[in-house]
Amino acid sequence: MGLVIVTHGGSGACLLSAAAEIVGAIEAAASIGVVVGEDFGDIVRRVAHACDGVDSGAGILILVDVHGSSEFQACLAMVDGTRPVEIVCGVNLPMLIKLATVDRRHLLPAEIADVLKEVGRRSIRLGSELTGKVLTHAGEPR
Amino acid sequence: MGLVIVTHGGSGACLLSAAAEIVGAIEAAASIGVVVGEDFGDIVRRVAHACDGVDSGAGILILVDVHGSSEFQACLAMVDGTRPVEIVCGVNLPMLIKLATVDRRHLLPAEIADVLKEVGRRSIRLGSELTGKVLTHAGEPR
């Protein structure tokens, strides 16, 4: 199963690099950085080209930064019935780290997407939840 | 209230740039990109320097990519009782976009952190939840 990350600007490439340093390179993965004002058809063509490049026949998981954006709309254009596709919005680094331990060979994109959604949501936590020592006022424990 | 984003590599700077293009520049914000193998004391010093640079007296909100990392530990070192601080782990772009509509002048870091945690979690959604048209097998609606 191939992975494509679609973001405003270069954060997708940075996320892939960071994940590679932490858990090792993620295979069959590509990133697309969309430029402000880019033609929508051009975005769709670039995302489609990236999907073709990483799909070995088991489908595509697309991670995108913000739902409702033109990038997201371009990702939706990949859901055209030609292969299994699922999209996860709100990409963050813990999702990519999780990919290192998910067996991408035996799961459908939609199954891996469910896992990443839960991992991504659980990863969003407050420092005070993890330590109990965050302060709201100088010197005064919360 | 100041904002500091601490990430593995350059994704924090990319996220700030992307947010600036979407909702306008986020004021009093800085990003720190941690390099693999960087000395922990150096990370702490860089994060502290960034916090000093953006804190106008109302405290600091720190957004970090992964909890449990050395970056996260360096962020925790900022919670030393000298000013209000809260940390949100699992940073993603929707959190930064939300910051454009949150009144940072009248909320404590911990209050804004609660808002961003919820926004970040809610932003992590599947394409199929948003459209109902994602396919698990080619040509076969889910």
PDB file of C-alpha atoms in Angstrom:
ATOM      1  CA  MET A   1       0.000   0.000   0.000  1.00  0.00           C
ATOM      2  CA  GLY A   2       1.394   3.380  -0.994  1.00  0.00           C
ATOM      3  CA  LEU A   3       1.470   6.519   1.125  1.00  0.00           C
ATOM      4  CA  VAL A   4       1.132  10.092  -0.147  1.00  0.00           C
ATOM      5  CA  ILE A   5       1.303  13.140   2.148  1.00  0.00           C
ATOM      6  CA  VAL A   6      -0.233  16.323   0.794  1.00  0.00           C
ATOM      7  CA  THR A   7       0.399  19.595   2.637  1.00  0.00           C
ATOM      8  CA  HIS A   8       0.487  23.348   2.248  1.00  0.00           C
ATOM      9  CA  GLY A   9       4.183  24.043   1.708  1.00  0.00           C
ATOM     10  CA  GLY A  10       6.993  21.732   2.716  1.00  0.00           C
ATOM     11  CA  SER A  11       5.803  20.192   5.969  1.00  0.00           C
ATOM     12  CA  GLY A  12       4.971  16.821   4.381  1.00  0.00           C
ATOM     13  CA  ALA A  13       8.562  16.341   3.260  1.00  0.00           C
ATOM     14  CA  CYS A  14       9.772  17.422   6.715  1.00  0.00           C
ATOM     15  CA  LEU A  15       7.441  14.911   8.394  1.00  0.00           C
ATOM     16  CA  LEU A  16       8.725  12.073   6.206  1.00  0.00           C
ATOM     17  CA  SER A  17      12.330  13.035   6.999  1.00  0.00           C
ATOM     18  CA  ALA A  18      11.600  13.240  10.726  1.00  0.00           C
ATOM     19  CA  ALA A  19       9.883   9.841  10.710  1.00  0.00           C
ATOM     20  CA  ALA A  20      12.824   8.362   8.800  1.00  0.00           C
ATOM     21  CA  GLU A  21      15.217   9.587  11.466  1.00  0.00           C
ATOM     22  CA  ILE A  22      13.075   8.240  14.305  1.00  0.00           C
ATOM     23  CA  VAL A  23      11.835   4.879  12.989  1.00  0.00           C
ATOM     24  CA  GLY A  24      13.620   4.407   9.657  1.00  0.00           C
ATOM     25  CA  ALA A  25      12.588   5.279   6.130  1.00  0.00           C
ATOM     26  CA  ILE A  26       8.935   4.735   5.234  1.00  0.00           C
ATOM     27  CA  GLU A  27       8.865   2.830   1.973  1.00  0.00           C
ATOM     28  CA  ALA A  28       6.570   3.582  -0.944  1.00  0.00           C
ATOM     29  CA  ALA A  29       5.927   7.084   0.357  1.00  0.00           C
ATOM     30  CA  ALA A  30       5.839  10.462  -1.376  1.00  0.00           C
ATOM     31  CA  SER A  31       5.044  14.020  -0.336  1.00  0.00           C
ATOM     32  CA  ILE A  32       3.409  16.842  -2.263  1.00  0.00           C
ATOM     33  CA  GLY A  33       3.852  20.441  -1.151  1.00  0.00           C
ATOM     34  CA  VAL A  34       1.130  22.638  -2.589  1.00  0.00           C
ATOM     35  CA  VAL A  35       2.015  26.244  -3.393  1.00  0.00           C
ATOM     36  CA  VAL A  36      -0.438  29.051  -2.650  1.00  0.00           C
ATOM     37  CA  GLY A  37      -2.334  30.011  -5.781  1.00  0.00           C
ATOM     38  CA  GLU A  38      -1.410  26.785  -7.580  1.00  0.00           C
ATOM     39  CA  ASP A  39      -3.862  25.763 -10.295  1.00  0.00           C
ATOM     40  CA  PHE A  40      -6.285  23.137  -8.963  1.00  0.00           C
ATOM     41  CA  GLY A  41      -5.863  20.917 -12.015  1.00  0.00           C
ATOM     42  CA  ASP A  42      -2.111  21.011 -11.518  1.00  0.00           C
ATOM     43  CA  ILE A  43      -2.517  19.931  -7.875  1.00  0.00           C
ATOM     44  CA  VAL A  44      -4.750  17.031  -8.925  1.00  0.00           C
ATOM     45  CA  ARG A  45      -2.221  15.948 -11.581  1.00  0.00           C
ATOM     46  CA  ARG A  46       0.679  16.083  -9.110  1.00  0.00           C
ATOM     47  CA  VAL A  47      -1.224  14.105  -6.470  1.00  0.00           C
ATOM     48  CA  ALA A  48      -2.295  11.535  -9.082  1.00  0.00           C
ATOM     49  CA  HIS A  49       1.278  11.209 -10.325  1.00  0.00           C
ATOM     50  CA  ALA A  50       2.515  10.654  -6.763  1.00  0.00           C
ATOM     51  CA  CYS A  51      -0.190   8.020  -6.165  1.00  0.00           C
ATOM     52  CA  ASP A  52       0.762   6.182  -9.358  1.00  0.00           C
ATOM     53  CA  GLY A  53       4.405   6.214  -8.263  1.00  0.00           C
ATOM     54  CA  VAL A  54       3.848   4.535  -4.887  1.00  0.00           C
ATOM     55  CA  ASP A  55       0.889   2.219  -5.610  1.00  0.00           C
ATOM     56  CA  SER A  56       2.016  -1.367  -6.088  1.00  0.00           C
ATOM     57  CA  GLY A  57      -1.577  -2.568  -6.503  1.00  0.00           C
ATOM     58  CA  ALA A  58      -2.832  -2.541  -2.906  1.00  0.00           C
ATOM     59  CA  GLY A  59      -4.112   1.019  -3.004  1.00  0.00           C
ATOM     60  CA  ILE A  60      -3.220   4.338  -1.468  1.00  0.00           C
ATOM     61  CA  LEU A  61      -3.405   6.017   1.914  1.00  0.00           C
ATOM     62  CA  ILE A  62      -3.373   9.803   1.639  1.00  0.00           C
ATOM     63  CA  LEU A  63      -2.529  11.991   4.636  1.00  0.00           C
ATOM     64  CA  VAL A  64      -3.475  15.652   4.267  1.00  0.00           C
ATOM     65  CA  ASP A  65      -3.021  18.618   6.585  1.00  0.00           C
ATOM     66  CA  VAL A  66      -6.425  20.334   6.564  1.00  0.00           C
ATOM     67  CA  HIS A  67      -9.794  19.058   5.431  1.00  0.00           C
ATOM     68  CA  GLY A  68     -11.770  21.440   3.253  1.00  0.00           C
ATOM     69  CA  SER A  69      -8.682  22.919   1.602  1.00  0.00           C
ATOM     70  CA  SER A  70      -8.016  22.715  -2.139  1.00  0.00           C
ATOM     71  CA  GLU A  71      -5.345  20.072  -1.378  1.00  0.00           C
ATOM     72  CA  PHE A  72      -8.032  18.029   0.316  1.00  0.00           C
ATOM     73  CA  GLN A  73     -10.324  18.445  -2.693  1.00  0.00           C
ATOM     74  CA  ALA A  74      -7.475  17.277  -4.930  1.00  0.00           C
ATOM     75  CA  CYS A  75      -7.050  14.202  -2.710  1.00  0.00           C
ATOM     76  CA  LEU A  76     -10.777  13.471  -3.012  1.00  0.00           C
ATOM     77  CA  ALA A  77     -10.316  13.404  -6.780  1.00  0.00           C
ATOM     78  CA  MET A  78      -8.206  10.264  -6.235  1.00  0.00           C
ATOM     79  CA  VAL A  79     -11.312   8.485  -4.911  1.00  0.00           C
ATOM     80  CA  ASP A  80     -12.488   7.596  -8.399  1.00  0.00           C
ATOM     81  CA  GLY A  81     -13.146   3.868  -8.068  1.00  0.00           C
ATOM     82  CA  THR A  82      -9.936   2.772  -9.775  1.00  0.00           C
ATOM     83  CA  ARG A  83      -8.234   1.560  -6.576  1.00  0.00           C
ATOM     84  CA  PRO A  84      -8.698   1.411  -2.786  1.00  0.00           C
ATOM     85  CA  VAL A  85      -8.075   4.857  -1.288  1.00  0.00           C
ATOM     86  CA  GLU A  86      -8.594   6.407   2.109  1.00  0.00           C
ATOM     87  CA  ILE A  87      -7.723   9.912   3.281  1.00  0.00           C
ATOM     88  CA  VAL A  88      -6.783  11.002   6.811  1.00  0.00           C
ATOM     89  CA  CYS A  89      -6.962  14.736   7.557  1.00  0.00           C
ATOM     90  CA  GLY A  90      -4.961  16.538  10.261  1.00  0.00           C
ATOM     91  CA  VAL A  91      -1.693  14.683   9.688  1.00  0.00           C
ATOM     92  CA  ASN A  92       0.853  14.770  12.507  1.00  0.00           C
ATOM     93  CA  LEU A  93       4.156  13.022  13.193  1.00  0.00           C
ATOM     94  CA  PRO A  94       2.821  10.314  15.556  1.00  0.00           C
ATOM     95  CA  MET A  95       0.735   8.940  12.657  1.00  0.00           C
ATOM     96  CA  LEU A  96       3.874   8.490  10.562  1.00  0.00           C
ATOM     97  CA  ILE A  97       5.749   6.883  13.429  1.00  0.00           C
ATOM     98  CA  LYS A  98       2.863   4.430  13.858  1.00  0.00           C
ATOM     99  CA  LEU A  99       3.162   3.444  10.187  1.00  0.00           C
ATOM    100  CA  ALA A 100       6.518   1.874  11.000  1.00  0.00           C
ATOM    101  CA  THR A 101       4.779  -0.795  13.103  1.00  0.00           C
ATOM    102  CA  VAL A 102       1.652  -1.346  11.007  1.00  0.00           C
ATOM    103  CA  ASP A 103       1.730  -4.186   8.509  1.00  0.00           C
ATOM    104  CA  ARG A 104       0.925  -2.331   5.329  1.00  0.00           C
ATOM    105  CA  ARG A 105       1.081  -5.523   3.272  1.00  0.00           C
ATOM    106  CA  HIS A 106      -2.001  -7.135   4.782  1.00  0.00           C
ATOM    107  CA  LEU A 107      -4.301  -4.239   5.534  1.00  0.00           C
ATOM    108  CA  LEU A 108      -6.479  -2.137   3.279  1.00  0.00           C
ATOM    109  CA  PRO A 109      -5.930   1.622   3.162  1.00  0.00           C
ATOM    110  CA  ALA A 110      -9.222   2.125   5.028  1.00  0.00           C
ATOM    111  CA  GLU A 111      -8.088  -0.236   7.819  1.00  0.00           C
ATOM    112  CA  ILE A 112      -4.748   1.523   8.271  1.00  0.00           C
ATOM    113  CA  ALA A 113      -6.524   4.885   8.136  1.00  0.00           C
ATOM    114  CA  ASP A 114      -8.698   3.838  11.093  1.00  0.00           C
ATOM    115  CA  VAL A 115      -5.562   2.966  13.083  1.00  0.00           C
ATOM    116  CA  LEU A 116      -3.833   6.248  12.235  1.00  0.00           C
ATOM    117  CA  LYS A 117      -6.903   8.300  13.078  1.00  0.00           C
ATOM    118  CA  GLU A 118      -6.975   6.838  16.579  1.00  0.00           C
ATOM    119  CA  VAL A 119      -3.201   7.124  17.052  1.00  0.00           C
ATOM    120  CA  GLY A 120      -3.216  10.714  15.802  1.00  0.00           C
ATOM    121  CA  ARG A 121      -6.055  11.722  18.107  1.00  0.00           C
ATOM    122  CA  ARG A 122      -4.563  10.009  21.159  1.00  0.00           C
ATOM    123  CA  SER A 123      -1.182  11.671  20.492  1.00  0.00           C
ATOM    124  CA  ILE A 124      -2.720  15.114  21.010  1.00  0.00           C
ATOM    125  CA  ARG A 125      -2.260  15.550  24.728  1.00  0.00           C
ATOM    126  CA  LEU A 126      -1.361  18.295  27.165  1.00  0.00           C
ATOM    127  CA  GLY A 127       1.955  18.381  28.956  1.00  0.00           C
ATOM    128  CA  SER A 128       0.035  18.715  32.234  1.00  0.00           C
ATOM    129  CA  GLU A 129      -1.838  15.459  31.538  1.00  0.00           C
ATOM    130  CA  LEU A 130       1.480  13.692  31.098  1.00  0.00           C
ATOM    131  CA  THR A 131       3.283  15.177  34.080  1.00  0.00           C
ATOM    132  CA  GLY A 132       0.792  16.934  36.343  1.00  0.00           C
ATOM    133  CA  LYS A 133       3.245  19.765  36.822  1.00  0.00           C
ATOM    134  CA  VAL A 134       2.210  22.469  34.365  1.00  0.00           C
ATOM    135  CA  LEU A 135       1.525  25.828  35.996  1.00  0.00           C
ATOM    136  CA  THR A 136      -1.174  28.330  35.134  1.00  0.00           C
ATOM    137  CA  HIS A 137       0.399  31.117  37.158  1.00  0.00           C
ATOM    138  CA  ALA A 138       4.044  31.600  37.943  1.00  0.00           C
ATOM    139  CA  GLY A 139       4.865  29.514  40.967  1.00  0.00           C
ATOM    140  CA  GLU A 140       1.315  28.287  41.518  1.00  0.00           C
ATOM    141  CA  PRO A 141       0.602  24.631  40.682  1.00  0.00           C
ATOM    142  CA  ARG A 142      -2.496  24.191  38.585  1.00  0.00           C
TER     143      ARG A 142
ATOM    144  CA  MET B   1       1.056  34.964  25.115  1.00  0.00           C
ATOM    145  CA  GLY B   2       3.965  33.636  23.116  1.00  0.00           C
ATOM    146  CA  LEU B   3       3.979  30.538  20.937  1.00  0.00           C
ATOM    147  CA  VAL B   4       6.915  28.185  20.386  1.00  0.00           C
ATOM    148  CA  ILE B   5       6.744  25.153  18.076  1.00  0.00           C
ATOM    149  CA  VAL B   6       9.347  22.468  18.699  1.00  0.00           C
ATOM    150  CA  THR B   7       9.758  19.691  16.114  1.00  0.00           C
ATOM    151  CA  HIS B   8      12.153  17.111  14.768  1.00  0.00           C
ATOM    152  CA  GLY B   9      13.595  18.852  11.706  1.00  0.00           C
ATOM    153  CA  GLY B  10      11.995  21.735   9.886  1.00  0.00           C
ATOM    154  CA  SER B  11       8.285  20.957  10.034  1.00  0.00           C
ATOM    155  CA  GLY B  12       7.591  23.595  12.700  1.00  0.00           C
ATOM    156  CA  ALA B  13       8.853  26.370  10.435  1.00  0.00           C
ATOM    157  CA  CYS B  14       6.823  24.907   7.548  1.00  0.00           C
ATOM    158  CA  LEU B  15       3.684  24.836   9.697  1.00  0.00           C
ATOM    159  CA  LEU B  16       4.123  28.492  10.691  1.00  0.00           C
ATOM    160  CA  SER B  17       4.606  29.449   7.027  1.00  0.00           C
ATOM    161  CA  ALA B  18       1.556  27.476   5.945  1.00  0.00           C
ATOM    162  CA  ALA B  19      -0.591  29.045   8.664  1.00  0.00           C
ATOM    163  CA  ALA B  20       0.654  32.503   7.656  1.00  0.00           C
ATOM    164  CA  GLU B  21      -0.447  31.892   4.070  1.00  0.00           C
ATOM    165  CA  ILE B  22      -3.884  30.623   5.131  1.00  0.00           C
ATOM    166  CA  VAL B  23      -4.852  32.933   7.998  1.00  0.00           C
ATOM    167  CA  GLY B  24      -2.092  35.530   8.165  1.00  0.00           C
ATOM    168  CA  ALA B  25       1.096  35.679  10.194  1.00  0.00           C
ATOM    169  CA  ILE B  26       0.897  34.394  13.757  1.00  0.00           C
ATOM    170  CA  GLU B  27       2.492  37.031  15.954  1.00  0.00           C
ATOM    171  CA  ALA B  28       4.909  36.314  18.791  1.00  0.00           C
ATOM    172  CA  ALA B  29       5.675  32.864  17.405  1.00  0.00           C
ATOM    173  CA  ALA B  30       8.930  30.991  16.932  1.00  0.00           C
ATOM    174  CA  SER B  31       9.910  27.518  15.757  1.00  0.00           C
ATOM    175  CA  ILE B  32      12.756  25.273  16.826  1.00  0.00           C
ATOM    176  CA  GLY B  33      13.910  22.435  14.605  1.00  0.00           C
ATOM    177  CA  VAL B  34      15.832  19.849  16.591  1.00  0.00           C
ATOM    178  CA  VAL B  35      18.623  17.982  14.834  1.00  0.00           C
ATOM    179  CA  VAL B  36      19.142  14.262  15.426  1.00  0.00           C
ATOM    180  CA  GLY B  37      21.888  13.720  17.964  1.00  0.00           C
ATOM    181  CA  GLU B  38      21.755  17.299  19.215  1.00  0.00           C
ATOM    182  CA  ASP B  39      22.989  17.740  22.774  1.00  0.00           C
ATOM    183  CA  PHE B  40      20.038  17.841  25.207  1.00  0.00           C
ATOM    184  CA  GLY B  41      21.395  20.877  27.017  1.00  0.00           C
ATOM    185  CA  ASP B  42      21.667  22.698  23.708  1.00  0.00           C
ATOM    186  CA  ILE B  43      18.035  21.879  22.890  1.00  0.00           C
ATOM    187  CA  VAL B  44      16.916  23.199  26.271  1.00  0.00           C
ATOM    188  CA  ARG B  45      18.909  26.391  25.773  1.00  0.00           C
ATOM    189  CA  ARG B  46      17.457  26.955  22.303  1.00  0.00           C
ATOM    190  CA  VAL B  47      13.890  26.362  23.476  1.00  0.00           C
ATOM    191  CA  ALA B  48      14.430  28.671  26.461  1.00  0.00           C
ATOM    192  CA  HIS B  49      15.875  31.365  24.206  1.00  0.00           C
ATOM    193  CA  ALA B  50      12.860  31.082  21.874  1.00  0.00           C
ATOM    194  CA  CYS B  51      10.469  31.305  24.847  1.00  0.00           C
ATOM    195  CA  ASP B  52      12.223  34.427  26.135  1.00  0.00           C
ATOM    196  CA  GLY B  53      11.963  35.976  22.687  1.00  0.00           C
ATOM    197  CA  VAL B  54       8.188  35.622  22.346  1.00  0.00           C
ATOM    198  CA  ASP B  55       6.990  35.996  25.960  1.00  0.00           C
ATOM    199  CA  SER B  56       5.588  39.462  26.632  1.00  0.00           C
ATOM    200  CA  GLY B  57       4.668  38.536  30.213  1.00  0.00           C
ATOM    201  CA  ALA B  58       1.538  36.419  29.653  1.00  0.00           C
ATOM    202  CA  GLY B  59       3.354  33.111  29.386  1.00  0.00           C
ATOM    203  CA  ILE B  60       4.078  30.557  26.715  1.00  0.00           C
ATOM    204  CA  LEU B  61       2.215  27.919  24.761  1.00  0.00           C
ATOM    205  CA  ILE B  62       4.526  25.232  23.401  1.00  0.00           C
ATOM    206  CA  LEU B  63       3.431  22.932  20.559  1.00  0.00           C
ATOM    207  CA  VAL B  64       5.597  19.839  20.097  1.00  0.00           C
ATOM    208  CA  ASP B  65       5.406  17.009  17.583  1.00  0.00           C
ATOM    209  CA  VAL B  66       5.791  13.883  19.712  1.00  0.00           C
ATOM    210  CA  HIS B  67       5.453  13.376  23.455  1.00  0.00           C
ATOM    211  CA  GLY B  68       8.194  11.377  25.065  1.00  0.00           C
ATOM    212  CA  SER B  69      10.890  12.627  22.703  1.00  0.00           C
ATOM    213  CA  SER B  70      13.937  14.564  23.846  1.00  0.00           C
ATOM    214  CA  GLU B  71      12.337  17.689  22.353  1.00  0.00           C
ATOM    215  CA  PHE B  72       9.358  17.077  24.596  1.00  0.00           C
ATOM    216  CA  GLN B  73      11.646  16.671  27.602  1.00  0.00           C
ATOM    217  CA  ALA B  74      13.316  19.963  26.696  1.00  0.00           C
ATOM    218  CA  CYS B  75       9.888  21.622  26.572  1.00  0.00           C
ATOM    219  CA  LEU B  76       9.094  20.220  30.017  1.00  0.00           C
ATOM    220  CA  ALA B  77      12.212  21.965  31.298  1.00  0.00           C
ATOM    221  CA  MET B  78      10.395  25.251  30.548  1.00  0.00           C
ATOM    222  CA  VAL B  79       7.807  24.337  33.200  1.00  0.00           C
ATOM    223  CA  ASP B  80       9.948  25.706  36.011  1.00  0.00           C
ATOM    224  CA  GLY B  81       7.501  27.974  37.834  1.00  0.00           C
ATOM    225  CA  THR B  82       8.844  31.206  36.382  1.00  0.00           C
ATOM    226  CA  ARG B  83       5.867  31.812  34.063  1.00  0.00           C
ATOM    227  CA  PRO B  84       2.608  30.230  32.864  1.00  0.00           C
ATOM    228  CA  VAL B  85       3.385  27.434  30.406  1.00  0.00           C
ATOM    229  CA  GLU B  86       1.376  24.694  28.763  1.00  0.00           C
ATOM    230  CA  ILE B  87       2.501  22.130  26.202  1.00  0.00           C
ATOM    231  CA  VAL B  88       0.368  20.486  23.496  1.00  0.00           C
ATOM    232  CA  CYS B  89       1.799  17.328  21.878  1.00  0.00           C
ATOM    233  CA  GLY B  90       0.940  16.062  18.400  1.00  0.00           C
ATOM    234  CA  VAL B  91       0.942  19.472  16.678  1.00  0.00           C
ATOM    235  CA  ASN B  92      -0.891  19.739  13.366  1.00  0.00           C
ATOM    236  CA  LEU B  93      -1.842  22.578  11.041  1.00  0.00           C
ATOM    237  CA  PRO B  94      -5.496  22.936  12.146  1.00  0.00           C
ATOM    238  CA  MET B  95      -4.229  23.905  15.635  1.00  0.00           C
ATOM    239  CA  LEU B  96      -2.241  26.784  14.148  1.00  0.00           C
ATOM    240  CA  ILE B  97      -5.150  27.905  11.991  1.00  0.00           C
ATOM    241  CA  LYS B  98      -7.346  27.960  15.113  1.00  0.00           C
ATOM    242  CA  LEU B  99      -4.848  30.255  16.834  1.00  0.00           C
ATOM    243  CA  ALA B 100      -5.815  32.974  14.354  1.00  0.00           C
ATOM    244  CA  THR B 101      -9.296  33.171  15.885  1.00  0.00           C
ATOM    245  CA  VAL B 102      -8.426  32.646  19.554  1.00  0.00           C
ATOM    246  CA  ASP B 103      -7.955  35.765  21.647  1.00  0.00           C
ATOM    247  CA  ARG B 104      -4.471  35.162  22.964  1.00  0.00           C
ATOM    248  CA  ARG B 105      -4.499  38.421  24.946  1.00  0.00           C
ATOM    249  CA  HIS B 106      -7.131  37.328  27.434  1.00  0.00           C
ATOM    250  CA  LEU B 107      -6.552  33.607  27.872  1.00  0.00           C
ATOM    251  CA  LEU B 108      -3.928  31.727  29.817  1.00  0.00           C
ATOM    252  CA  PRO B 109      -1.665  29.288  27.983  1.00  0.00           C
ATOM    253  CA  ALA B 110      -3.479  26.380  29.657  1.00  0.00           C
ATOM    254  CA  GLU B 111      -6.862  27.686  28.454  1.00  0.00           C
ATOM    255  CA  ILE B 112      -5.691  28.070  24.863  1.00  0.00           C
ATOM    256  CA  ALA B 113      -4.033  24.638  25.064  1.00  0.00           C
ATOM    257  CA  ASP B 114      -7.392  23.072  25.967  1.00  0.00           C
ATOM    258  CA  VAL B 115      -8.964  24.687  22.895  1.00  0.00           C
ATOM    259  CA  LEU B 116      -6.162  23.550  20.575  1.00  0.00           C
ATOM    260  CA  LYS B 117      -6.253  20.000  21.927  1.00  0.00           C
ATOM    261  CA  GLU B 118      -9.926  19.690  21.025  1.00  0.00           C
ATOM    262  CA  VAL B 119      -9.509  21.388  17.636  1.00  0.00           C
ATOM    263  CA  GLY B 120      -6.513  19.209  16.808  1.00  0.00           C
ATOM    264  CA  ARG B 121      -8.320  16.005  17.745  1.00  0.00           C
ATOM    265  CA  ARG B 122     -11.493  16.926  15.876  1.00  0.00           C
ATOM    266  CA  SER B 123      -9.452  17.812  12.771  1.00  0.00           C
ATOM    267  CA  ILE B 124      -8.256  14.216  12.474  1.00  0.00           C
ATOM    268  CA  ARG B 125     -10.966  12.720  10.331  1.00  0.00           C
ATOM    269  CA  LEU B 126     -11.288  10.250   7.494  1.00  0.00           C
ATOM    270  CA  GLY B 127     -12.128  11.306   3.964  1.00  0.00           C
ATOM    271  CA  SER B 128     -14.948   8.755   4.004  1.00  0.00           C
ATOM    272  CA  GLU B 129     -16.493  10.409   7.084  1.00  0.00           C
ATOM    273  CA  LEU B 130     -16.545  13.707   5.232  1.00  0.00           C
ATOM    274  CA  THR B 131     -17.854  12.450   1.905  1.00  0.00           C
ATOM    275  CA  GLY B 132     -19.160   8.909   2.290  1.00  0.00           C
ATOM    276  CA  LYS B 133     -17.592   7.969  -1.000  1.00  0.00           C
ATOM    277  CA  VAL B 134     -14.257   6.339  -0.161  1.00  0.00           C
ATOM    278  CA  LEU B 135     -13.850   2.853  -1.578  1.00  0.00           C
ATOM    279  CA  THR B 136     -12.226  -0.148   0.013  1.00  0.00           C
ATOM    280  CA  HIS B 137     -12.054  -2.136  -3.189  1.00  0.00           C
ATOM    281  CA  ALA B 138     -11.789  -0.763  -6.686  1.00  0.00           C
ATOM    282  CA  GLY B 139     -15.277   0.054  -7.896  1.00  0.00           C
ATOM    283  CA  GLU B 140     -17.025  -1.223  -4.788  1.00  0.00           C
ATOM    284  CA  PRO B 141     -18.473   1.424  -2.470  1.00  0.00           C
ATOM    285  CA  ARG B 142     -17.589   0.831   1.165  1.00  0.00           C
TER     286      ARG B 142
END
